[in-house]
Coordinates of C-alpha atoms in Angstrom, one line a residue:
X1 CA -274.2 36.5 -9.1
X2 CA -271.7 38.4 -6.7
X3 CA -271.4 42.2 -7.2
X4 CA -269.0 44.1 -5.1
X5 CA -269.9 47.9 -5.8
X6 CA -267.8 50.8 -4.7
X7 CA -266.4 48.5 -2.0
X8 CA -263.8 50.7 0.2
X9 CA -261.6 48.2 3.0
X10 CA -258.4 48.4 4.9
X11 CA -256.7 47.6 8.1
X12 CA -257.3 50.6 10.7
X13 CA -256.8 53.6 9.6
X14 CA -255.3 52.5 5.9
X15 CA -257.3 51.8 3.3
X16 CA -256.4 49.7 1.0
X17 CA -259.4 49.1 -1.1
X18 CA -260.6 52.3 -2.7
X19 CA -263.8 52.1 -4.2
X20 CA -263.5 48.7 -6.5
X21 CA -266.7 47.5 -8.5
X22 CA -266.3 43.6 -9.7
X23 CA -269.1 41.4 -11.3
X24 CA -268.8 37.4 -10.8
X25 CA -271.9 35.5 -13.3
X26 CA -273.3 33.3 -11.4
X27 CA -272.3 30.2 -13.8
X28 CA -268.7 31.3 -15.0
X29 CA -265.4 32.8 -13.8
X30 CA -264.4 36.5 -12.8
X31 CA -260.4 37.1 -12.7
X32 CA -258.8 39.6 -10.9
X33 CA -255.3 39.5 -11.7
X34 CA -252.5 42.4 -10.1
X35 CA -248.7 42.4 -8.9
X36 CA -248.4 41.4 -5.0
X37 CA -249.3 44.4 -2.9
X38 CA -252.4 45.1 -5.2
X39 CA -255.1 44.7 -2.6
X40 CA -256.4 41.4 -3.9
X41 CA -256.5 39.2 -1.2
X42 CA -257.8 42.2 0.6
X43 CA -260.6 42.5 -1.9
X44 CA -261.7 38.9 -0.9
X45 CA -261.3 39.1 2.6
X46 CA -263.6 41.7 2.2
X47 CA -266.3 39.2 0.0
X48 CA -266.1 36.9 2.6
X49 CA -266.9 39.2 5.3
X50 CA -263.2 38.6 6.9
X51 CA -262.9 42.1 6.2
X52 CA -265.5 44.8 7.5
X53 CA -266.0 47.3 4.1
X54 CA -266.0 50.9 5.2
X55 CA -268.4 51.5 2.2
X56 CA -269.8 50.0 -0.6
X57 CA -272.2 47.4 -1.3
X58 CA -271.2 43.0 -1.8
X59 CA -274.8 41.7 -2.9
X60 CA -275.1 38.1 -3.6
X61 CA -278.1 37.2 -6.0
X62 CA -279.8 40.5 -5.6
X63 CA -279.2 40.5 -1.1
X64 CA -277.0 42.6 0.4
X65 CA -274.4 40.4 2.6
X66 CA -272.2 43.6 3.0
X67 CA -272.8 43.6 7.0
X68 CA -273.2 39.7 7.1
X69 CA -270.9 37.8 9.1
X70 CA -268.8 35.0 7.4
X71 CA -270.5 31.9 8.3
X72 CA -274.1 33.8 6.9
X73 CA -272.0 34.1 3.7
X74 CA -271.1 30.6 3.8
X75 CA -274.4 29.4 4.9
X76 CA -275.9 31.5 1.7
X77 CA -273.9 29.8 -0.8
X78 CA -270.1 31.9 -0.6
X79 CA -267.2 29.2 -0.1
X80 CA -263.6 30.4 -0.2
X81 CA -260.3 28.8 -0.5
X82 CA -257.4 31.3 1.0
X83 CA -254.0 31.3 0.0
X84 CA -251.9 28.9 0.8
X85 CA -253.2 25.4 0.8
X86 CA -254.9 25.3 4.0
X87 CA -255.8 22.1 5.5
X88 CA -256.1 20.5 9.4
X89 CA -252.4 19.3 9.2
X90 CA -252.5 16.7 12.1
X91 CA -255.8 15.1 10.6
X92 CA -255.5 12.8 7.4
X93 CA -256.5 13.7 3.7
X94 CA -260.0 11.7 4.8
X95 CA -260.9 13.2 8.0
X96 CA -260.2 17.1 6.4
X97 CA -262.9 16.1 3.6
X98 CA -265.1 14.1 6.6
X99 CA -265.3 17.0 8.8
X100 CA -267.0 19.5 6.4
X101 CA -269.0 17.0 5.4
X102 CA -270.7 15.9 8.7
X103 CA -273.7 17.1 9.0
X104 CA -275.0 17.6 5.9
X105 CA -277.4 14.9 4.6
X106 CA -275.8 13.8 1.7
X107 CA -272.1 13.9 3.3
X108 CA -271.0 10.5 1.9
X109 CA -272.2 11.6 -1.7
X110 CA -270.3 14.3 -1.7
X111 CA -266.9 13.0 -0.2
X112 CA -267.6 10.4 -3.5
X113 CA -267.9 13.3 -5.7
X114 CA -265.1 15.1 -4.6
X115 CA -263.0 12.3 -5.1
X116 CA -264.1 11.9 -9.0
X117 CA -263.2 15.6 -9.5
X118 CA -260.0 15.0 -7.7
X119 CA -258.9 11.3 -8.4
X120 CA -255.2 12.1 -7.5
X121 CA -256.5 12.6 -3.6
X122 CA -257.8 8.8 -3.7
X123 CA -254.9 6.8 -2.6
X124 CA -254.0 9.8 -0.4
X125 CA -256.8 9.1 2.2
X126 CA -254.8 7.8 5.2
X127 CA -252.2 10.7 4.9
X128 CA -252.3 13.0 7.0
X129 CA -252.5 16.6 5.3
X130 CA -249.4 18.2 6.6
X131 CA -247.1 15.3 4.8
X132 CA -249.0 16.6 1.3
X133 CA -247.2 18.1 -1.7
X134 CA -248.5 21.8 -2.0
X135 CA -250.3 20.6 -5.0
X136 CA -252.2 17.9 -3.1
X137 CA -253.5 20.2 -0.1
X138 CA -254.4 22.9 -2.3
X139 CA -256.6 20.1 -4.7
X140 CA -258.1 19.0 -0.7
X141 CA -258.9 23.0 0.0
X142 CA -260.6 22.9 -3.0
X143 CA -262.5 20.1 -2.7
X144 CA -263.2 20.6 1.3
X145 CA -265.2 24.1 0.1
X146 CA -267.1 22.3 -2.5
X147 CA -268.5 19.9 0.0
X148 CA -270.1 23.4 1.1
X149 CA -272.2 22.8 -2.1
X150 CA -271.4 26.6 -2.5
X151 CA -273.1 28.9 -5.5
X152 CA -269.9 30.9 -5.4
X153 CA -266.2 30.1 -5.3
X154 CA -263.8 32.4 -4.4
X155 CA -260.2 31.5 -4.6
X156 CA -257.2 33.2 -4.0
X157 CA -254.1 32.0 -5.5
X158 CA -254.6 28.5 -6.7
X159 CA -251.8 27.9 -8.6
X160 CA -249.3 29.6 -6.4
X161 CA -246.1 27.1 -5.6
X162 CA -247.4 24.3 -7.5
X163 CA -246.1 22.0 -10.4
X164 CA -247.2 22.7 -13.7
X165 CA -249.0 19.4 -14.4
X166 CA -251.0 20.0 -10.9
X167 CA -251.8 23.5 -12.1
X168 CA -253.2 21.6 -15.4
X169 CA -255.6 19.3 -13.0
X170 CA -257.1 22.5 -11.3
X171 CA -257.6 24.3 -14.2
X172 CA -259.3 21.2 -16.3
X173 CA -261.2 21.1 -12.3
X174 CA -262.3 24.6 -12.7
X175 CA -263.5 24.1 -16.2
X176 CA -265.9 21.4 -15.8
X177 CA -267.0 23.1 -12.6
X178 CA -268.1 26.1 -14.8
X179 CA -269.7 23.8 -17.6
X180 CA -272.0 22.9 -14.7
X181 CA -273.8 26.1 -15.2
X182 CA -274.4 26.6 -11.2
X183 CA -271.3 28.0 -9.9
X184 CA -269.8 31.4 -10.1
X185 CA -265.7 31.5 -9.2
X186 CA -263.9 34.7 -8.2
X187 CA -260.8 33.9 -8.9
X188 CA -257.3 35.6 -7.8
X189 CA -254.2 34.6 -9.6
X190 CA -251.2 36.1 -11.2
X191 CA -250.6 33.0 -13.8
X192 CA -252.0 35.2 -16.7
X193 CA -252.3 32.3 -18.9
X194 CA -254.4 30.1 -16.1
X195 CA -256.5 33.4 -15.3
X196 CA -257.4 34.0 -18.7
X197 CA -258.0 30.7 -20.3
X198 CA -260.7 30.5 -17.7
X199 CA -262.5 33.8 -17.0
X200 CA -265.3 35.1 -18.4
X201 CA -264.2 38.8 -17.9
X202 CA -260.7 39.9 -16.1
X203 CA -259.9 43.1 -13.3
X204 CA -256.6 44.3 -13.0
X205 CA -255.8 45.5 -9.5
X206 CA -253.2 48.3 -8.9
X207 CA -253.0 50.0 -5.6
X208 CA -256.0 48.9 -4.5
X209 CA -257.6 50.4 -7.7
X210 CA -258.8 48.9 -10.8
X211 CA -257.0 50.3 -14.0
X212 CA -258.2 47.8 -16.9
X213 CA -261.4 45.5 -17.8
X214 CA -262.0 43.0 -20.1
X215 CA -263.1 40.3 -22.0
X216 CA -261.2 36.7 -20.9
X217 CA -259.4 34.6 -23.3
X218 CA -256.0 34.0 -25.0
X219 CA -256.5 36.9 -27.2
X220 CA -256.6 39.0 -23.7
X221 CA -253.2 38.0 -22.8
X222 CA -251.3 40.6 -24.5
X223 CA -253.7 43.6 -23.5
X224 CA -253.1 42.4 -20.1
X225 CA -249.8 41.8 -19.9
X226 CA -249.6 45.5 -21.4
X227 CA -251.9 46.8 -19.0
X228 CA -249.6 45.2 -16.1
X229 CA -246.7 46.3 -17.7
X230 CA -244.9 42.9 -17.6

């Protein structure tokens, strides 16, 4: 499980996070949903330790990783996926999955496994990254932080620019990640529908504040859009 209690961040002198409490179960998904300018990305950076918080506490299962730098996050379990569908751009689809992998024991296992949860990345190998659709690099982000073997996903705008039927493949992705019942995903995104149909419980974000909790699920929708006045 990742708390963030009370967590206060900013950029200098600005805050921009004021005193926001979110809850991500360790074997479902946590949305936090907000108009641009909310403070969400902010709020991750901040999880991640990209971010110094100026108070608060981020405790991940039950230890405090509120002073920890990033690669302690990652090396605890924490894997994130920024905005934008980051990838090495001059190395191909193969080599980006290769070089988180090195290392780790089972590296060749879980290149394989990646490439079952993301089929469509298969005869996309020899590419390089920076020729992908968006769709395709942000399917190789995600599957470059799972090689992590992370306890916690965070990402942060996964559906942003991308077709509708790629959208579909994440989502039915994020699903069957969840069914697992040994990953947690914090999960930023302004497609209600996506956000909803897959999180556990939802934030709304508003200035850096959060104005409305709930239950995920279709029925949500409504309330939320209400809540976000859209």
């Amino acid at each position: 499980m990742l708390e963030l209690v009370d967590v206060r961040a900013g950029y200098g002198r600005t805050e921009i996070i004021h005193g926001v409490s979110v809850t991500v179960p360790s074997d479902g998904v946590a949305a936090v949903m907000g108009h641009n300018g909310a403070g969400k990305t902010t709020l991750l950076r901040a999880a991640v330790g990209l971010l110094p918080i100026t108070s608060g506490r981020i405790l991940f299962e039950g230890t405090d990783i509120g002073r920890m730098r990033p690669a302690a996050r990652v090396a605890r379990g924490l894997a994130y996926v920024p905005q934008g569908q980051q990838s090495f751009g001059q190395l191909t689809c193969a080599e980006n999955l290769q070089v988180v992998a090195d290392g780790r024991k089972n590296g060749r296992k879980l290149i394989a496994d990646m490439l079952d949860l993301f089929p469509a990345l298969v005869p996309l190998l020899d590419r390089r990254a920076g020729l992908l659709s968006g769709g395709q690099r942000q399917q190789l982000a995600i599957a470059r932080a799972l090689i992590t073997e992370p306890r916690m996903l965070i990402l942060d705008e996964p559906t942003e620019g991308i077709q509708p039927s790629v959208v579909a493949e994440i989502e039915n992705t994020i699903v069957e990640l969840g069914r697992g019942g040994n990953l947690g995903v914090l999960l930023v995104e302004q497609h209600i529908g996506f956000a909803l149909d897959n999180a556990r419980h939802y934030y709304i974000l508003e200035s850096g504040r959060i104005t409305s909790t709930g239950d995920g699920g279709a029925d949500a929708a409504t309330t939320v859009r209400a809540a976000m006045a859209i």
